[in-house]
Each structure stands twice: as structure tokens, then as C-alpha cells.
Short mmCIF file of C-alpha atoms in Angstrom, two decimals:
data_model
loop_
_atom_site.label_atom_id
_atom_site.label_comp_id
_atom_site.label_asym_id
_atom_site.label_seq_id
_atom_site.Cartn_x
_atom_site.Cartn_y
_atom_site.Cartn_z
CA UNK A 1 -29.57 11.66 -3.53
CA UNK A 2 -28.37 10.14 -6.86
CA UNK A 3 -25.06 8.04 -7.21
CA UNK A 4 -22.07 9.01 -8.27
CA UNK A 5 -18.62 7.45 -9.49
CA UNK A 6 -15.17 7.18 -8.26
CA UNK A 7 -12.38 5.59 -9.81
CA UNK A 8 -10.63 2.51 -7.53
CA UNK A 9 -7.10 1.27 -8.36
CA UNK A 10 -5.89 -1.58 -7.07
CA UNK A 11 -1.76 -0.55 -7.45
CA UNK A 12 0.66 -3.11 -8.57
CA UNK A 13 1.15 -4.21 -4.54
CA UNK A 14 -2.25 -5.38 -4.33
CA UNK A 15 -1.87 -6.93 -7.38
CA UNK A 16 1.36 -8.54 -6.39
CA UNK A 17 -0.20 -9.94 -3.21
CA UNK A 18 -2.95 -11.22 -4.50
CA UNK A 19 -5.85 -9.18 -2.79
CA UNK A 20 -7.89 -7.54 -6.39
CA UNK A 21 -10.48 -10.09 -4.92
CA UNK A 22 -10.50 -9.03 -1.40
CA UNK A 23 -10.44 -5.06 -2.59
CA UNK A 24 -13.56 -6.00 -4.52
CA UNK A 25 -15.38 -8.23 -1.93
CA UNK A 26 -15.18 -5.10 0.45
CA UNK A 27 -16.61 -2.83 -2.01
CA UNK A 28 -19.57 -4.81 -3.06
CA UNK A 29 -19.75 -5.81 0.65
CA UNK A 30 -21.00 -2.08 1.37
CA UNK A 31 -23.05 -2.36 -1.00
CA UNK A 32 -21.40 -0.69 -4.24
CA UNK A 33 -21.43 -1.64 -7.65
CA UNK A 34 -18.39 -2.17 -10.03
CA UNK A 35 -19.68 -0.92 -13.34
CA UNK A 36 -16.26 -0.93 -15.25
CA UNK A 37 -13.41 -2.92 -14.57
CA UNK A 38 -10.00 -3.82 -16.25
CA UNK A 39 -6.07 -4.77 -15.66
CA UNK A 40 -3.52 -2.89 -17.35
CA UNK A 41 0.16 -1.70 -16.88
CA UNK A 42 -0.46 1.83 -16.95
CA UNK A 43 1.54 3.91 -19.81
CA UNK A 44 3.79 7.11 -18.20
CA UNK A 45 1.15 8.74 -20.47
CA UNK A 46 -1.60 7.58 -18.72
CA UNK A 47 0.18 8.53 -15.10
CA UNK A 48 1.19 11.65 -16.15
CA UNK A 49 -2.32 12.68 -16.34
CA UNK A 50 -3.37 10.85 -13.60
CA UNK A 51 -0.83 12.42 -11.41
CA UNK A 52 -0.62 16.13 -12.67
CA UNK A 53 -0.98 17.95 -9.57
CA UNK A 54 2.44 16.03 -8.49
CA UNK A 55 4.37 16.37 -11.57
CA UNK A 56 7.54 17.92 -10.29
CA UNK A 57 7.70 16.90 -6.64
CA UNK A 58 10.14 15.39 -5.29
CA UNK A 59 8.22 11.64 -5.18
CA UNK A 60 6.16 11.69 -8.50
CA UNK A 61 9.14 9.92 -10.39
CA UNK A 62 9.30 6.82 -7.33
CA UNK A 63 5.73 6.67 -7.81
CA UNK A 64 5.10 6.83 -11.69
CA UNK A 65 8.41 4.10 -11.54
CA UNK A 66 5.74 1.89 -8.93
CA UNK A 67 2.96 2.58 -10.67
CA UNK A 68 4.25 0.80 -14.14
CA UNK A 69 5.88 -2.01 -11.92
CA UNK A 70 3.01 -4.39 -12.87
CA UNK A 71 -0.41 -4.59 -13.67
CA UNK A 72 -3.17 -2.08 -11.84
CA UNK A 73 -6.73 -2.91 -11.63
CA UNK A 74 -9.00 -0.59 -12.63
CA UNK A 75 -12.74 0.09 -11.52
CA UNK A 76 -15.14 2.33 -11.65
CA UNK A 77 -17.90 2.05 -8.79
CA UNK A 78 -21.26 4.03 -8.49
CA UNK A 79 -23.16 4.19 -5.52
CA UNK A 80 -24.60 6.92 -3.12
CA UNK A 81 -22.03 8.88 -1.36
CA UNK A 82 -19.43 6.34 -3.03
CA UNK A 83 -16.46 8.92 -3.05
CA UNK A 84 -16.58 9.47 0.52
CA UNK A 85 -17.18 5.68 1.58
CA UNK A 86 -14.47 4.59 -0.43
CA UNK A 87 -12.23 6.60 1.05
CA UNK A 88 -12.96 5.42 4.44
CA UNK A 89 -13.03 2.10 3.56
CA UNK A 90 -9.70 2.41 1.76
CA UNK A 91 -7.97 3.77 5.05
CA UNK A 92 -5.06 6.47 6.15
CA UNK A 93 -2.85 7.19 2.90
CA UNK A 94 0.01 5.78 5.14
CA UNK A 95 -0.33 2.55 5.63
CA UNK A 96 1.30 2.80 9.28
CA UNK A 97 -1.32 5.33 10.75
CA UNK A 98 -4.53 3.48 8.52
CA UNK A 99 -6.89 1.96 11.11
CA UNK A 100 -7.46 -1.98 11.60
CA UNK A 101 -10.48 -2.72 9.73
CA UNK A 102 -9.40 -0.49 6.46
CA UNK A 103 -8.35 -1.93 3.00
CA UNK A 104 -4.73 -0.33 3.96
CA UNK A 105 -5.00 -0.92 7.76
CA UNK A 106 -5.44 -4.76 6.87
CA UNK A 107 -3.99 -5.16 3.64
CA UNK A 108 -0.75 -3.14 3.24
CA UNK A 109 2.50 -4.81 3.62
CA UNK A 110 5.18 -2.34 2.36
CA UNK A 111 5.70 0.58 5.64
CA UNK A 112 8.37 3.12 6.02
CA UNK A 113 9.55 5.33 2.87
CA UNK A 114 7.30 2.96 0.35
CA UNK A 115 4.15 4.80 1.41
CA UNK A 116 2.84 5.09 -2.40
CA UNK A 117 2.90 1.11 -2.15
CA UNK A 118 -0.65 1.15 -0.23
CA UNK A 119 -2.60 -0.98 -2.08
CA UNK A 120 -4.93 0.90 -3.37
CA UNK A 121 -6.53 4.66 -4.75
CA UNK A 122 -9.86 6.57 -5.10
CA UNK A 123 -10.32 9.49 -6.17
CA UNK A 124 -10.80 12.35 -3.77
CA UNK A 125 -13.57 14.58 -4.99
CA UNK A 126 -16.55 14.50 -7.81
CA UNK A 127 -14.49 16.41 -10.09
CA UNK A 128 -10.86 14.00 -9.62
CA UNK A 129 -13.38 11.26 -10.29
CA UNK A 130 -14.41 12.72 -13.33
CA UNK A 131 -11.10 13.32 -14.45
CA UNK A 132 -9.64 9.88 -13.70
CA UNK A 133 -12.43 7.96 -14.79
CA UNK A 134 -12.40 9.53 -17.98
CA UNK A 135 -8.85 8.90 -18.20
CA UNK A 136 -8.52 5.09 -17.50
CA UNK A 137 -12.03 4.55 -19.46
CA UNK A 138 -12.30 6.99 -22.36
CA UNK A 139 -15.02 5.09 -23.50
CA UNK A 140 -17.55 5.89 -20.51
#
């Protein structure tokens, strides 16, 4: 089976708190490989895009707002079945219901109404992956 890609964000929480390193560690811990990586405060440009299929609901403007609070981390990571594994390894969207053991599960500190502030993102499918990646590195 040949790798694939998936775009990882580490959101401005994670940044905040100080856990980019720990986000990575568990990655290359399962045996991934960060082949891009880079800090930025993402443009409402940039999150636009990112976020189309929520443009108009009723949370995309709290979450573009948190998204450009501070700096996001940025990676792109290849590996077999890497979408998938992520995904597991990044935990329950809400941080309340993410299992011990999970980036979120472990990691997340803001609960209740914040649930956008969960530390991190990956993308959900081959062709999202595609799409973001392409997005926060245009030059991939």
C-alpha cells in the first residue's frame, strides 16, 4: 500500500500551551514522518478556504476569530494509512467525549462551548488532504 499525506494543525491552543512538541513526538512515535512543517497566523484568506464547507454556519465566524488568535503549526505527514491513524490518534472532535490516551483526550484544556479550541486538526479524507495541503503549502 503506498503512503499518503494529511495535513496536521496544531491550533493556536496547542500553541498557547506549549504542546507543538508533544503533538509531534506522538506522530513520529507511530511511526510517521513530518515532511513539511511551518508556524504562521493564518490569513481569513487562508481559513476561508480551509473552512468552506462551514462558511455560513452559525460557528465558522468563532472559529475563523480562534483560528487567527495566534500562531498555528503546520505539517504535512506521509505514512501508510496516515489519514486514518491520525485521526485516531488525534481523538473525539470534543474534547470532553475524546478518550484518555488521545492528543485531545490528554491534551485539551478548553471544554464546554470552546469545542473548536481542541488542539489540533487533520484532515478527514484523501481528497480534504489534498485540498488543505495544497492550501497551507502551495509549493508541494
Amino acid at each position: 500500500m503506498a503512503a499518503e499525506r494529511t495535513l496536521v494543525l496544531v491550533k493556536p491552543d496547542g500553541v498557547r500551551h506549549r504542546q507543538i512538541g508533544e503533538v509531534l513526538r506522538r506522530i513520529e512515535t507511530k511511526g510517521y514522518d513530518v515532511v513539511a512543517l511551518q508556524m504562521l497566523v493564518p490569513t481569513p484568506e487562508l481559513l476561508e478556504k480551509h473552512y468552506e464547507e462551514h462558511v455560513g454556519k452559525s460557528f465558522y465566524g468563532v472559529l475563523v476569530e480562534f483560528m487567527m488568535s495566534g500562531p498555528v503549526v503546520a505539517a504535512v505527514v506521509e505514512g501508510e494509512q496516515v489519514i486514518p491513524a491520525f485521526r485516531s490518534l488525534a481523538g473525539a472532535t470534543d474534547p470532553i467525549k475524546a478518550a484518555p490516551g488521545s492528543i485531545r483526550g490528554d491534551l485539551a484544556r478548553d471544554w464546554g462551548t470552546k469545542v473548536q479550541q481542541n488542539v489540533v486538526h487533520g484532515s478527514d479524507s484523501p481528497e480534504s488532504a489534498a485540498r488543505e495541503i495544497a492550501l497551507w503549502f502551495p509549493s508541494l
